[in-house]
Amino acid sequence: MSEQDEAFLRPFALTGGRTVGDGGTLPIETMVLARPERGDAARSPAHGRVVALCRNTQSIAEVAAYLSVPLGVARVLEADLTSSGHLERFETAMSDDVTIVSRLLDGIRAL
């Protein structure tokens, strides 16, 4: 098997062939946190790595980066773990209000 084949197969195997989790496509800034009362037991080693990583709050994008997996894989793993109660999800407030974005940009520029 070539390296390209392995690179393709690995994400496919991690998600069982799924490309979208039960929660749909989450924004990359969605934050997740492990629920310690559920323990570290998870469905697979990949799920276990996500739980361990999320002992501190992480965004979906950070999970993907730390685990070196595509964003879609991180989303599917997160959805599995949220539905099993291993993770708690904190979705971001969505707004079309331009003033929020303007205030955020002003704050960044002030740094």
Coordinates of N, CA, C and O in Angstrom, one line a residue:
M1 N 0.9 -1.2 0.0 CA 0.0 0.0 0.0 C 0.9 1.2 0.0 O 1.8 1.3 0.8
S2 N 0.6 2.2 -0.8 CA 1.4 3.4 -0.9 C 1.1 4.4 0.2 O 0.1 4.2 0.9
E3 N 1.9 5.4 0.4 CA 1.7 6.4 1.4 C 0.4 7.2 1.1 O -0.3 7.5 2.1
Q4 N 0.1 7.4 -0.1 CA -1.1 8.1 -0.5 C -2.3 7.3 -0.1 O -3.3 7.8 0.4
D5 N -2.3 6.0 -0.4 CA -3.4 5.1 0.0 C -3.6 5.1 1.5 O -4.7 5.2 2.0
E6 N -2.5 5.0 2.3 CA -2.6 5.1 3.7 C -3.1 6.4 4.2 O -3.9 6.4 5.2
A7 N -2.7 7.5 3.6 CA -3.2 8.8 4.0 C -4.7 8.9 3.8 O -5.5 9.5 4.6
F8 N -5.2 8.3 2.7 CA -6.6 8.3 2.4 C -7.4 7.4 3.3 O -8.4 7.7 3.9
L9 N -6.9 6.2 3.5 CA -7.5 5.2 4.3 C -7.7 5.5 5.8 O -8.7 5.3 6.4
R10 N -6.6 6.2 6.4 CA -6.6 6.4 7.8 C -7.8 7.3 8.2 O -8.6 6.9 9.1
P11 N -8.1 8.5 7.6 CA -9.3 9.2 8.0 C -10.6 8.5 7.8 O -11.5 8.5 8.6
F12 N -10.6 7.7 6.7 CA -11.8 6.9 6.4 C -12.1 5.9 7.5 O -13.2 5.7 7.9
A13 N -11.0 5.3 7.9 CA -11.1 4.2 8.9 C -11.4 4.9 10.3 O -12.2 4.3 11.1
L14 N -10.9 6.0 10.6 CA -11.2 6.7 11.9 C -12.7 7.0 12.1 O -13.2 7.1 13.2
T15 N -13.3 7.3 11.0 CA -14.7 7.8 11.1 C -15.7 6.7 10.6 O -16.9 7.0 10.5
G16 N -15.2 5.5 10.3 CA -16.1 4.5 9.8 C -16.7 4.8 8.4 O -17.8 4.4 8.1
G17 N -16.0 5.7 7.7 CA -16.5 6.1 6.4 C -17.5 7.3 6.4 O -17.9 7.8 5.4
R18 N -17.8 7.8 7.6 CA -18.7 8.9 7.7 C -18.0 10.2 7.5 O -16.8 10.4 7.9
T19 N -18.6 11.1 6.8 CA -18.0 12.4 6.6 C -18.7 13.6 7.3 O -18.2 14.6 7.4
V20 N -19.9 13.3 7.9 CA -20.6 14.3 8.7 C -21.1 13.6 10.0 O -21.6 12.5 9.9
G21 N -20.8 14.2 11.1 CA -21.3 13.6 12.4 C -22.8 13.9 12.6 O -23.4 14.6 11.8
D22 N -23.3 13.3 13.7 CA -24.7 13.4 14.0 C -25.1 14.9 14.2 O -26.3 15.2 14.0
G23 N -24.2 15.8 14.6 CA -24.5 17.1 14.8 C -24.5 18.0 13.6 O -24.6 19.2 13.6
G24 N -24.2 17.4 12.4 CA -24.1 18.1 11.2 C -22.7 18.7 11.1 O -21.8 18.3 11.7
T25 N -22.6 19.8 10.3 CA -21.3 20.4 10.2 C -21.2 21.5 11.1 O -21.8 22.6 11.0
L26 N -20.3 21.4 12.2 CA -20.2 22.4 13.2 C -19.2 23.4 12.8 O -18.2 23.1 12.0
P27 N -19.4 24.7 13.2 CA -18.4 25.7 13.0 C -17.0 25.3 13.6 O -17.0 24.7 14.7
I28 N -16.0 25.7 13.0 CA -14.6 25.2 13.5 C -14.3 25.8 14.8 O -13.5 25.3 15.6
E29 N -15.0 26.9 15.2 CA -14.7 27.5 16.5 C -15.5 26.9 17.6 O -15.4 27.4 18.8
T30 N -16.4 25.9 17.3 CA -17.2 25.3 18.4 C -16.2 24.7 19.4 O -15.2 24.0 19.1
M31 N -16.5 25.0 20.7 CA -15.6 24.5 21.8 C -16.2 23.2 22.4 O -17.4 23.0 22.5
V32 N -15.2 22.3 22.8 CA -15.6 21.1 23.4 C -14.8 20.8 24.6 O -13.6 21.2 24.7
L33 N -15.3 20.1 25.6 CA -14.7 19.9 26.8 C -15.1 18.4 27.3 O -16.2 18.1 27.2
A34 N -14.0 17.7 27.7 CA -14.3 16.3 28.2 C -15.1 16.4 29.5 O -14.9 17.3 30.3
R35 N -16.0 15.4 29.7 CA -16.8 15.3 30.9 C -16.1 14.2 31.8 O -16.2 13.1 31.5
P36 N -15.4 14.7 32.8 CA -14.6 13.8 33.6 C -15.4 12.6 34.2 O -14.8 11.5 34.4
E37 N -16.6 12.8 34.5 CA -17.4 11.8 35.1 C -17.6 10.6 34.2 O -18.0 9.5 34.6
R38 N -17.4 10.8 32.9 CA -17.6 9.7 31.9 C -16.3 8.9 31.8 O -16.3 7.8 31.2
G39 N -15.2 9.4 32.3 CA -13.9 8.6 32.2 C -13.3 8.7 30.8 O -13.8 9.5 30.0
D40 N -12.2 8.0 30.6 CA -11.5 8.1 29.4 C -11.9 7.0 28.4 O -11.5 7.0 27.3
A41 N -12.8 6.1 28.8 CA -13.2 5.0 28.0 C -14.0 5.6 26.8 O -14.8 6.4 26.9
A42 N -13.6 5.1 25.6 CA -14.2 5.6 24.4 C -14.3 4.5 23.4 O -13.7 3.4 23.6
R43 N -14.9 4.7 22.2 CA -15.1 3.7 21.2 C -13.8 3.2 20.6 O -13.7 2.0 20.2
S44 N -12.8 4.0 20.4 CA -11.6 3.7 19.7 C -10.4 4.5 20.2 O -10.6 5.4 21.0
P45 N -9.2 4.1 19.9 CA -8.0 4.9 20.3 C -8.2 6.4 19.9 O -7.8 7.3 20.6
A46 N -8.7 6.6 18.7 CA -8.9 8.0 18.2 C -9.8 8.8 19.1 O -9.6 9.9 19.5
H47 N -10.9 8.1 19.5 CA -11.8 8.8 20.4 C -11.2 9.0 21.7 O -11.4 10.1 22.3
G48 N -10.4 8.1 22.2 CA -9.6 8.3 23.5 C -8.7 9.5 23.4 O -8.5 10.2 24.4
R49 N -8.0 9.6 22.3 CA -7.1 10.8 22.1 C -7.8 12.1 22.2 O -7.4 13.1 22.7
V50 N -9.0 12.1 21.6 CA -9.8 13.4 21.6 C -10.3 13.7 23.0 O -10.1 14.8 23.5
V51 N -10.7 12.7 23.8 CA -11.1 12.9 25.2 C -10.0 13.4 26.0 O -10.1 14.3 26.7
A52 N -8.8 12.8 25.8 CA -7.6 13.2 26.6 C -7.2 14.6 26.2 O -6.9 15.4 27.1
L53 N -7.3 15.0 25.0 CA -7.0 16.3 24.5 C -7.9 17.3 25.1 O -7.6 18.5 25.4
C54 N -9.2 17.0 25.2 CA -10.2 17.9 25.6 C -10.4 18.0 27.1 O -11.4 18.5 27.6
R55 N -9.4 17.5 27.9 CA -9.5 17.8 29.3 C -9.5 19.3 29.6 O -10.0 19.7 30.6
N56 N -8.9 20.0 28.7 CA -8.9 21.4 28.6 C -9.8 21.8 27.4 O -9.7 21.1 26.4
T57 N -10.6 22.8 27.5 CA -11.5 23.2 26.4 C -10.7 23.5 25.2 O -9.6 24.1 25.2
Q58 N -11.1 22.9 24.1 CA -10.5 23.0 22.7 C -11.6 23.3 21.7 O -12.7 22.9 21.8
S59 N -11.2 24.0 20.6 CA -12.1 24.2 19.5 C -11.9 23.0 18.6 O -11.0 22.2 18.7
I60 N -12.9 22.8 17.7 CA -12.9 21.7 16.8 C -11.6 21.8 15.9 O -10.9 20.9 15.6
A61 N -11.3 23.1 15.5 CA -10.1 23.3 14.7 C -8.8 22.9 15.4 O -7.9 22.3 14.9
E62 N -8.7 23.2 16.7 CA -7.6 22.8 17.5 C -7.5 21.2 17.6 O -6.4 20.7 17.5
V63 N -8.6 20.6 17.8 CA -8.6 19.1 17.9 C -8.0 18.5 16.6 O -7.1 17.7 16.6
A64 N -8.5 19.0 15.5 CA -8.0 18.6 14.2 C -6.5 18.8 14.0 O -5.7 17.9 13.6
A65 N -6.0 20.0 14.4 CA -4.6 20.3 14.3 C -3.7 19.5 15.2 O -2.7 18.9 14.8
Y66 N -4.1 19.4 16.5 CA -3.3 18.6 17.4 C -3.3 17.1 17.1 O -2.3 16.4 17.3
L67 N -4.3 16.6 16.5 CA -4.4 15.2 16.1 C -3.9 14.9 14.7 O -3.8 13.8 14.3
S68 N -3.6 16.0 14.0 CA -3.1 15.9 12.6 C -4.1 15.1 11.7 O -3.8 14.2 11.0
V69 N -5.4 15.5 11.9 CA -6.5 14.8 11.0 C -7.2 15.9 10.3 O -7.2 17.1 10.8
P70 N -7.9 15.6 9.2 CA -8.7 16.6 8.5 C -9.8 17.1 9.5 O -10.3 16.4 10.4
L71 N -10.3 18.3 9.2 CA -11.3 18.9 10.0 C -12.6 18.1 10.0 O -13.2 17.9 11.1
G72 N -12.9 17.5 8.9 CA -14.1 16.6 8.9 C -14.0 15.4 9.8 O -15.0 15.0 10.4
V73 N -12.8 14.9 9.9 CA -12.6 13.7 10.9 C -12.8 14.2 12.3 O -13.5 13.5 13.1
A74 N -12.3 15.4 12.6 CA -12.4 15.9 14.0 C -13.9 16.1 14.3 O -14.3 15.9 15.4
R75 N -14.6 16.6 13.3 CA -16.0 16.9 13.5 C -16.8 15.6 13.8 O -17.7 15.5 14.7
V76 N -16.5 14.5 13.1 CA -17.2 13.3 13.2 C -16.8 12.7 14.6 O -17.7 12.2 15.3
L77 N -15.6 12.7 15.0 CA -15.2 12.1 16.3 C -15.8 12.9 17.4 O -16.3 12.3 18.4
E78 N -15.9 14.2 17.3 CA -16.5 15.1 18.3 C -18.0 14.7 18.4 O -18.5 14.6 19.5
A79 N -18.7 14.5 17.3 CA -20.1 14.2 17.3 C -20.3 12.9 18.0 O -21.3 12.7 18.8
D80 N -19.5 11.9 17.7 CA -19.6 10.6 18.4 C -19.5 10.7 19.9 O -20.2 10.2 20.7
L81 N -18.4 11.5 20.3 CA -18.2 11.7 21.7 C -19.2 12.5 22.5 O -19.4 12.3 23.6
T82 N -19.8 13.5 21.8 CA -20.8 14.3 22.4 C -22.1 13.5 22.5 O -22.7 13.5 23.6
S83 N -22.4 12.6 21.5 CA -23.6 11.8 21.7 C -23.5 10.7 22.7 O -24.4 10.3 23.3
S84 N -22.2 10.3 23.0 CA -22.0 9.2 24.0 C -21.8 9.9 25.4 O -21.7 9.1 26.4
G85 N -21.8 11.2 25.5 CA -21.7 11.9 26.7 C -20.2 12.1 27.2 O -20.0 12.6 28.3
H86 N -19.2 11.8 26.4 CA -17.8 11.9 26.8 C -17.4 13.4 26.6 O -16.5 13.8 27.3
L87 N -18.0 14.1 25.7 CA -17.7 15.6 25.5 C -18.9 16.4 25.7 O -20.1 16.0 25.5
E88 N -18.7 17.6 26.1 CA -19.8 18.7 26.2 C -19.4 19.7 25.2 O -18.3 20.1 25.0
R89 N -20.4 20.1 24.4 CA -20.2 21.1 23.3 C -20.7 22.4 23.7 O -21.8 22.6 24.3
F90 N -19.9 23.5 23.3 CA -20.3 24.8 23.6 C -20.3 25.6 22.2 O -19.2 25.9 21.7
E91 N -21.5 25.7 21.7 CA -21.6 26.3 20.3 C -21.5 27.8 20.5 O -21.9 28.4 21.5
T92 N -20.9 28.4 19.4 CA -20.7 29.8 19.4 C -22.1 30.5 19.1 O -22.9 29.9 18.4
A93 N -22.2 31.7 19.5 CA -23.4 32.5 19.2 C -23.3 33.0 17.8 O -22.3 33.6 17.4
M94 N -24.2 32.7 17.0 CA -24.2 33.1 15.6 C -25.0 34.4 15.5 O -26.1 34.5 16.0
S95 N -24.5 35.4 14.7 CA -25.2 36.6 14.6 C -24.8 37.2 13.2 O -23.6 37.1 12.8
D96 N -25.7 37.9 12.6 CA -25.4 38.6 11.4 C -25.1 40.1 11.7 O -24.9 40.9 10.8
D97 N -25.0 40.4 13.0 CA -24.8 41.8 13.4 C -23.4 42.2 13.1 O -22.4 41.6 13.7
V98 N -23.1 43.1 12.3 CA -21.8 43.6 11.9 C -21.1 44.3 13.0 O -19.9 44.2 13.1
T99 N -21.8 44.8 14.0 CA -21.2 45.5 15.1 C -20.4 44.6 16.0 O -19.3 45.0 16.5
I100 N -20.8 43.4 16.1 CA -20.0 42.4 16.9 C -18.7 42.1 16.3 O -17.7 42.2 16.9
V101 N -18.7 41.9 15.0 CA -17.4 41.7 14.2 C -16.6 42.9 14.3 O -15.3 42.8 14.5
S102 N -17.2 44.1 14.1 CA -16.4 45.3 14.2 C -15.7 45.5 15.5 O -14.6 45.9 15.6
R103 N -16.5 45.2 16.6 CA -15.9 45.4 18.0 C -14.8 44.4 18.2 O -13.8 44.7 18.8
L104 N -14.9 43.2 17.6 CA -13.9 42.2 17.8 C -12.6 42.6 17.0 O -11.5 42.6 17.6
L105 N -12.8 43.1 15.8 CA -11.6 43.6 15.0 C -11.0 44.8 15.7 O -9.7 44.9 15.8
D106 N -11.8 45.7 16.3 CA -11.2 46.8 17.1 C -10.4 46.3 18.3 O -9.3 46.9 18.5
G107 N -10.9 45.3 18.9 CA -10.1 44.8 20.0 C -8.8 44.1 19.6 O -7.8 44.3 20.3
I108 N -8.8 43.4 18.5 CA -7.6 42.8 18.0 C -6.6 43.9 17.6 O -5.4 43.8 17.9
R109 N -7.1 44.9 16.9 CA -6.2 46.0 16.5 C -5.6 46.7 17.7 O -4.4 47.2 17.6
A110 N -6.3 46.8 18.8 CA -5.8 47.5 20.0 C -4.6 46.7 20.7 O -3.9 47.3 21.5
L111 N -4.5 45.5 20.4 CA -3.4 44.7 21.0 C -2.1 45.1 20.3 O -1.1 45.2 20.5

